[in-house]
CSV table of C-alpha atoms in Angstrom, one decimal:
chain,number,residue,atom,x,y,z
A,1,MET,CA,13.7,12.4,7.5
A,2,THR,CA,12.0,15.9,6.6
A,3,LYS,CA,8.7,16.2,8.8
A,4,THR,CA,6.7,17.1,5.5
A,5,SER,CA,8.0,13.5,4.7
A,6,VAL,CA,7.3,12.0,7.8
A,7,ILE,CA,3.4,12.8,7.5
A,8,PHE,CA,2.9,11.2,3.7
A,9,ILE,CA,4.7,8.2,4.6
A,10,LYS,CA,3.0,7.4,8.1
A,11,THR,CA,-0.2,8.3,6.7
A,12,ALA,CA,0.8,6.1,3.9
A,13,PHE,CA,1.2,3.0,6.6
A,14,ILE,CA,-2.0,4.2,8.2
A,15,TYR,CA,-3.5,3.9,4.3
A,16,PHE,CA,-1.9,-0.4,4.0
A,17,LEU,CA,-2.9,-1.4,7.2
A,18,LEU,CA,-6.6,0.1,6.3
A,19,ALA,CA,-6.3,-1.9,3.1
A,20,HIS,CA,-5.4,-5.1,4.3
A,21,PHE,CA,-8.2,-4.9,6.9
A,22,LEU,CA,-10.9,-4.2,4.1
A,23,GLY,CA,-8.3,-7.3,1.6
A,24,ALA,CA,-9.2,-9.9,4.6
A,25,ILE,CA,-12.7,-8.6,4.7
A,26,LEU,CA,-13.0,-9.0,0.8
A,27,LEU,CA,-11.5,-12.8,1.1
A,28,ILE,CA,-13.3,-14.1,4.2
A,29,ASN,CA,-16.9,-13.2,2.4
A,30,LYS,CA,-15.5,-15.0,-0.5
A,31,ALA,CA,-14.8,-18.1,1.7
A,32,PHE,CA,-18.2,-17.1,3.6
A,33,ASN,CA,-20.7,-15.4,1.3
A,34,PHE,CA,-21.7,-13.4,4.7
A,35,ASN,CA,-23.1,-10.4,2.7
A,36,SER,CA,-23.3,-9.4,-1.2
A,37,LYS,CA,-22.4,-6.0,0.0
A,38,ILE,CA,-19.4,-6.5,1.0
A,39,TRP,CA,-18.4,-6.3,-2.9
A,40,PHE,CA,-18.2,-3.0,-2.7
A,41,LEU,CA,-16.1,-2.8,-0.6
A,42,LEU,CA,-13.6,-4.1,-3.3
A,43,PRO,CA,-12.8,-0.8,-5.4
A,44,LEU,CA,-12.3,1.2,-2.2
A,45,HIS,CA,-9.8,-1.6,-1.1
A,46,ILE,CA,-8.0,-0.7,-4.8
A,47,ASN,CA,-8.0,3.7,-4.1
A,48,ILE,CA,-6.1,2.7,-0.9
A,49,VAL,CA,-3.5,0.1,-2.4
A,50,PHE,CA,-3.0,3.0,-4.9
A,51,LEU,CA,-3.6,7.1,-4.0
A,52,GLY,CA,-3.1,6.2,-0.1
A,53,TRP,CA,-0.3,3.2,0.0
A,54,PHE,CA,1.6,3.2,-2.8
A,55,ILE,CA,1.0,7.6,-3.9
A,56,GLN,CA,2.1,9.4,-0.2
A,57,PHE,CA,4.6,6.7,0.7
A,58,ILE,CA,6.8,7.2,-2.8
A,59,PHE,CA,5.6,10.8,-2.6
A,60,GLY,CA,7.4,10.9,1.0
A,61,VAL,CA,10.1,8.9,0.1
A,62,ALA,CA,11.0,11.3,-2.5
A,63,PHE,CA,10.1,14.5,-0.5
A,64,TRP,CA,12.9,12.9,1.7
A,65,ILE,CA,15.0,11.7,-0.4
A,66,LEU,CA,16.2,13.5,-4.0
A,67,PRO,CA,18.3,16.7,-3.9
A,68,ARG,CA,17.2,19.4,-1.7
A,69,TYR,CA,17.9,23.3,-2.1
A,70,PRO,CA,17.7,25.5,0.6
A,71,SER,CA,14.3,26.2,2.4
A,72,TYR,CA,12.9,23.2,0.2
A,73,GLU,CA,10.5,22.5,3.8
A,74,LYS,CA,9.2,26.0,2.6
A,75,ASP,CA,7.2,24.9,0.2
A,76,LYS,CA,3.7,24.9,0.7
A,77,THR,CA,2.8,23.1,-2.6
A,78,ILE,CA,3.7,20.1,-0.9
A,79,LEU,CA,1.0,19.6,2.3
A,80,ILE,CA,-1.4,21.4,0.0
A,81,SER,CA,-1.0,17.8,-2.4
A,82,TYR,CA,-1.3,16.0,0.9
A,83,PHE,CA,-4.2,17.7,2.0
A,84,LEU,CA,-5.9,17.1,-1.7
A,85,ILE,CA,-4.6,13.4,-2.1
A,86,ASN,CA,-6.5,12.6,1.5
A,87,PHE,CA,-8.9,14.6,0.7
A,88,SER,CA,-10.5,12.8,-2.1
A,89,ILE,CA,-9.9,9.4,-0.9
A,90,PHE,CA,-11.8,10.7,1.2
A,91,ILE,CA,-14.6,11.5,-0.8
A,92,LEU,CA,-14.0,7.3,-1.7
A,93,PHE,CA,-15.4,6.9,1.5
A,94,LEU,CA,-18.0,8.4,1.1
A,95,LYS,CA,-18.6,7.4,-2.3
A,96,THR,CA,-18.7,3.3,-1.5
A,97,SER,CA,-20.6,4.5,2.3
A,98,PHE,CA,-23.6,5.8,-0.3
A,99,ILE,CA,-23.2,2.9,-2.7
A,100,ILE,CA,-23.9,0.6,0.1
A,101,ILE,CA,-26.9,2.9,0.9
A,102,GLU,CA,-28.3,2.1,-2.2
A,103,PHE,CA,-27.7,6.1,-2.8
A,104,GLU,CA,-28.4,8.1,-6.3
A,105,LYS,CA,-26.0,6.8,-8.9
A,106,LYS,CA,-25.9,9.6,-10.8
A,107,PHE,CA,-24.1,11.7,-7.5
A,108,THR,CA,-22.2,8.5,-6.5
A,109,ASP,CA,-20.3,8.8,-10.4
A,110,LEU,CA,-20.2,12.7,-9.5
A,111,MET,CA,-18.5,11.6,-6.4
A,112,GLN,CA,-15.7,9.5,-8.0
A,113,LEU,CA,-15.3,12.2,-10.9
A,114,SER,CA,-14.4,15.0,-8.1
A,115,SER,CA,-12.3,12.4,-6.3
A,116,LEU,CA,-10.3,12.2,-9.2
A,117,ILE,CA,-10.1,15.7,-10.4
A,118,ILE,CA,-8.8,17.0,-7.0
A,119,LEU,CA,-6.6,14.4,-6.9
A,120,PHE,CA,-4.6,16.0,-10.4
A,121,PHE,CA,-4.2,18.9,-8.8
A,122,GLY,CA,-2.4,17.1,-6.5
A,123,ILE,CA,0.0,15.4,-8.1
A,124,ILE,CA,-0.1,18.1,-10.5
A,125,LEU,CA,0.7,20.2,-7.7
A,126,PHE,CA,3.4,17.4,-5.5
A,127,VAL,CA,5.1,17.4,-9.2
A,128,LYS,CA,5.6,20.6,-9.8
A,129,HIS,CA,7.8,20.5,-6.7
A,130,ILE,CA,9.4,17.3,-7.6
A,131,ARG,CA,10.2,19.2,-11.3
A,132,LYS,CA,12.6,21.6,-9.6
A,133,ARG,CA,14.9,19.1,-8.0
A,134,ILE,CA,15.8,16.7,-10.9
A,135,SER,CA,15.4,19.4,-13.2
A,136,LEU,CA,19.4,20.1,-15.2
A,137,ASP,CA,20.0,23.3,-13.7
A,138,PHE,CA,19.3,22.7,-10.3
A,139,LEU,CA,21.5,19.0,-10.2
A,140,LEU,CA,24.4,20.5,-12.5
A,141,LYS,CA,24.8,23.8,-9.7
A,142,LYS,CA,24.8,21.5,-7.6
A,143,ILE,CA,28.0,19.6,-9.1
B,1,MET,CA,5.1,-14.0,-14.6
B,2,ILE,CA,4.5,-17.2,-15.2
B,3,ILE,CA,0.8,-16.9,-13.8
B,4,GLY,CA,-0.1,-14.2,-15.9
B,5,VAL,CA,1.4,-16.4,-19.2
B,6,THR,CA,-0.6,-19.3,-18.3
B,7,ILE,CA,-4.3,-16.8,-17.3
B,8,ALA,CA,-3.4,-15.8,-21.0
B,9,ILE,CA,-3.1,-18.8,-22.6
B,10,SER,CA,-5.8,-20.1,-21.1
B,11,ASP,CA,-8.0,-17.5,-23.5
B,12,ILE,CA,-6.6,-19.5,-26.7
B,13,PHE,CA,-6.0,-23.3,-25.3
B,14,THR,CA,-7.8,-25.5,-23.0
B,15,LEU,CA,-6.7,-25.6,-19.6
B,16,PRO,CA,-8.1,-27.1,-16.7
B,17,GLU,CA,-10.6,-24.9,-14.5
B,18,PHE,CA,-7.9,-24.1,-12.1
B,19,PHE,CA,-6.3,-21.9,-14.2
B,20,TYR,CA,-9.7,-19.9,-15.2
B,21,ASN,CA,-10.1,-18.8,-12.1
B,22,LEU,CA,-6.0,-17.2,-11.2
B,23,SER,CA,-6.8,-13.2,-12.3
B,24,PRO,CA,-7.1,-12.9,-8.3
B,25,VAL,CA,-4.1,-14.8,-7.0
B,26,TYR,CA,-2.3,-12.9,-10.5
B,27,PHE,CA,-2.8,-9.6,-9.4
B,28,HIS,CA,-2.1,-9.9,-5.2
B,29,LEU,CA,1.4,-12.7,-5.9
B,30,PHE,CA,2.1,-9.3,-8.4
B,31,MET,CA,1.6,-6.4,-5.7
B,32,ILE,CA,2.5,-8.3,-3.1
B,33,GLY,CA,4.6,-10.6,-3.2
B,34,TRP,CA,6.7,-8.4,-5.3
B,35,ILE,CA,6.0,-4.8,-4.7
B,36,ASN,CA,5.0,-4.6,-1.5
B,37,GLN,CA,7.8,-6.9,-0.2
B,38,LEU,CA,10.3,-4.6,-2.5
B,39,ILE,CA,9.2,-2.4,-0.5
B,40,PHE,CA,9.2,-3.8,2.5
B,41,GLY,CA,13.0,-4.9,1.8
B,42,VAL,CA,14.7,-1.0,0.4
B,43,ALA,CA,12.7,0.6,3.5
B,44,TRP,CA,13.6,-1.8,6.0
B,45,TRP,CA,17.6,-1.0,5.2
B,46,LEU,CA,17.5,2.4,3.8
B,47,PHE,CA,15.1,4.2,6.8
B,48,PRO,CA,17.2,5.8,9.9
B,49,LEU,CA,18.5,3.6,12.6
B,50,LEU,CA,17.1,3.4,15.5
B,51,PRO,CA,19.2,4.0,18.9
B,52,GLN,CA,19.7,1.1,21.3
B,53,LYS,CA,16.9,0.8,24.0
B,54,ASN,CA,19.3,0.5,26.9
B,55,ASN,CA,21.5,3.2,25.8
B,56,SER,CA,24.9,1.4,26.6
B,57,SER,CA,26.1,1.9,23.1
B,58,LYS,CA,25.7,3.8,20.2
B,59,GLU,CA,24.3,1.8,18.2
B,60,LEU,CA,21.9,2.1,16.2
B,61,TYR,CA,20.0,-0.9,15.1
B,62,LYS,CA,17.6,-1.4,12.3
B,63,GLY,CA,14.3,-3.2,14.4
B,64,ASN,CA,13.6,-6.5,16.1
B,65,LYS,CA,15.1,-9.2,14.0
B,66,TYR,CA,12.3,-12.0,15.1
B,67,PHE,CA,9.3,-10.2,13.8
B,68,ALA,CA,11.2,-9.0,10.6
B,69,TRP,CA,11.7,-13.0,9.6
B,70,SER,CA,7.7,-13.5,11.0
B,71,LEU,CA,6.4,-11.6,8.6
B,72,TYR,CA,8.7,-12.4,5.8
B,73,ILE,CA,6.7,-16.5,7.0
B,74,SER,CA,3.8,-14.4,7.3
B,75,LEU,CA,3.4,-13.2,4.3
B,76,ASN,CA,4.7,-15.3,1.9
B,77,LEU,CA,2.9,-18.5,3.4
B,78,GLY,CA,0.1,-16.1,3.5
B,79,LEU,CA,0.1,-15.6,0.4
B,80,PHE,CA,1.2,-19.3,-1.1
B,81,LEU,CA,-2.4,-20.4,0.8
B,82,ARG,CA,-4.5,-17.8,-0.9
B,83,ALA,CA,-2.8,-18.9,-4.3
B,84,ILE,CA,-3.7,-22.5,-3.2
B,85,SER,CA,-6.9,-22.0,-1.8
B,86,GLU,CA,-8.1,-18.7,-3.6
B,87,PRO,CA,-9.1,-20.7,-7.2
B,88,TYR,CA,-10.0,-24.3,-5.5
B,89,ASN,CA,-12.4,-23.3,-3.5
B,90,ILE,CA,-13.8,-21.6,-6.3
B,91,ILE,CA,-14.1,-24.1,-8.8
B,92,ASN,CA,-15.3,-27.2,-5.1
B,93,PRO,CA,-16.5,-24.7,-2.2
B,94,ASN,CA,-15.1,-27.1,0.7
B,95,GLU,CA,-14.2,-26.6,4.8
B,96,ILE,CA,-10.6,-27.0,3.9
B,97,PHE,CA,-10.4,-23.9,2.1
B,98,GLN,CA,-12.8,-22.0,3.1
B,99,PHE,CA,-10.5,-22.6,6.3
B,100,LEU,CA,-6.9,-21.6,4.4
B,101,LEU,CA,-8.8,-18.4,3.4
B,102,VAL,CA,-9.6,-17.3,6.6
B,103,ILE,CA,-6.2,-18.4,7.6
B,104,SER,CA,-4.3,-16.7,5.0
B,105,ALA,CA,-6.4,-13.5,5.9
B,106,ILE,CA,-5.0,-13.8,9.6
B,107,LEU,CA,-1.1,-13.9,8.4
B,108,GLN,CA,-1.6,-11.2,5.7
B,109,ILE,CA,-2.7,-8.8,8.6
B,110,TYR,CA,0.0,-10.3,10.8
B,111,SER,CA,2.4,-9.4,8.1
B,112,ALA,CA,0.9,-6.0,7.5
B,113,LEU,CA,1.2,-5.4,11.4
B,114,CYS,CA,4.8,-6.2,12.1
B,115,PHE,CA,5.5,-4.5,9.4
B,116,VAL,CA,3.9,-1.1,10.3
B,117,PHE,CA,5.0,-1.8,13.5
B,118,LEU,CA,8.7,-2.8,12.8
B,119,LEU,CA,8.8,0.8,10.2
B,120,TRP,CA,6.3,3.2,12.3
B,121,PRO,CA,10.0,4.4,15.3
B,122,ARG,CA,12.2,4.7,12.0
B,123,VAL,CA,10.3,7.4,10.3
B,124,TYR,CA,11.0,10.8,12.4
B,125,VAL,CA,12.5,14.2,12.0
B,126,ARG,CA,16.3,14.2,12.2
B,127,LYS,CA,17.6,17.2,13.6
B,128,SER,CA,21.2,16.7,11.2
B,129,VAL,CA,18.9,17.1,8.3
B,130,LYS,CA,18.2,20.4,7.0
């Protein structure tokens, strides 16, 4: 496995655990109805599952397993993609905490939007790298 | 899929109240019961193997099988308990269903910890890959 894949997959594992802890809190709150504010964690739980766990795990495995070209590991776009994806999740964390303390809604909506834009660029950079490795020209040269 | 179809049918025909509270169960059976379990299975098979702890042989191994089985059992038992207790707890909240929901949460947390505990050491940089 490559270093970049290890970074992606281990980060995904951390988000996987976090998503489960949040899910457990939500489930227990569903049983006992401790505090209605706990429901604000639901969008964060869903975002962590999809962005933190699924996307990063898939990216990590794809980077490791797809056909390789020499020096593919030196492509910095992947690490930039990693930072952008995780920064967008960090903004979602902040957004949730601002919602819990009942901050202005316009501001939290803006945070959601900026997080999605950053995530979009992160995914674009990953696709830009992976596209080279699954292009027909590259695959034919390999054969 | 069957639960998904049942939810769709419940929009057209009148069904017992239980079927109107199945959406979270459907979603979790799909995401954890299918997608996550598929990921677990493929990762367990595909990820690089570990060297034996005692270094007595050069054979590689996947990890502790008992933990892996306990992961499988806790994940599926946790999901099953959730599938039963979550809709009933909405219809008729009582201590039994609340207790089952807590047990389900604990079992799912345990399965997640097992998964990460088993696969974390298998995610490493192999020098031969260049």
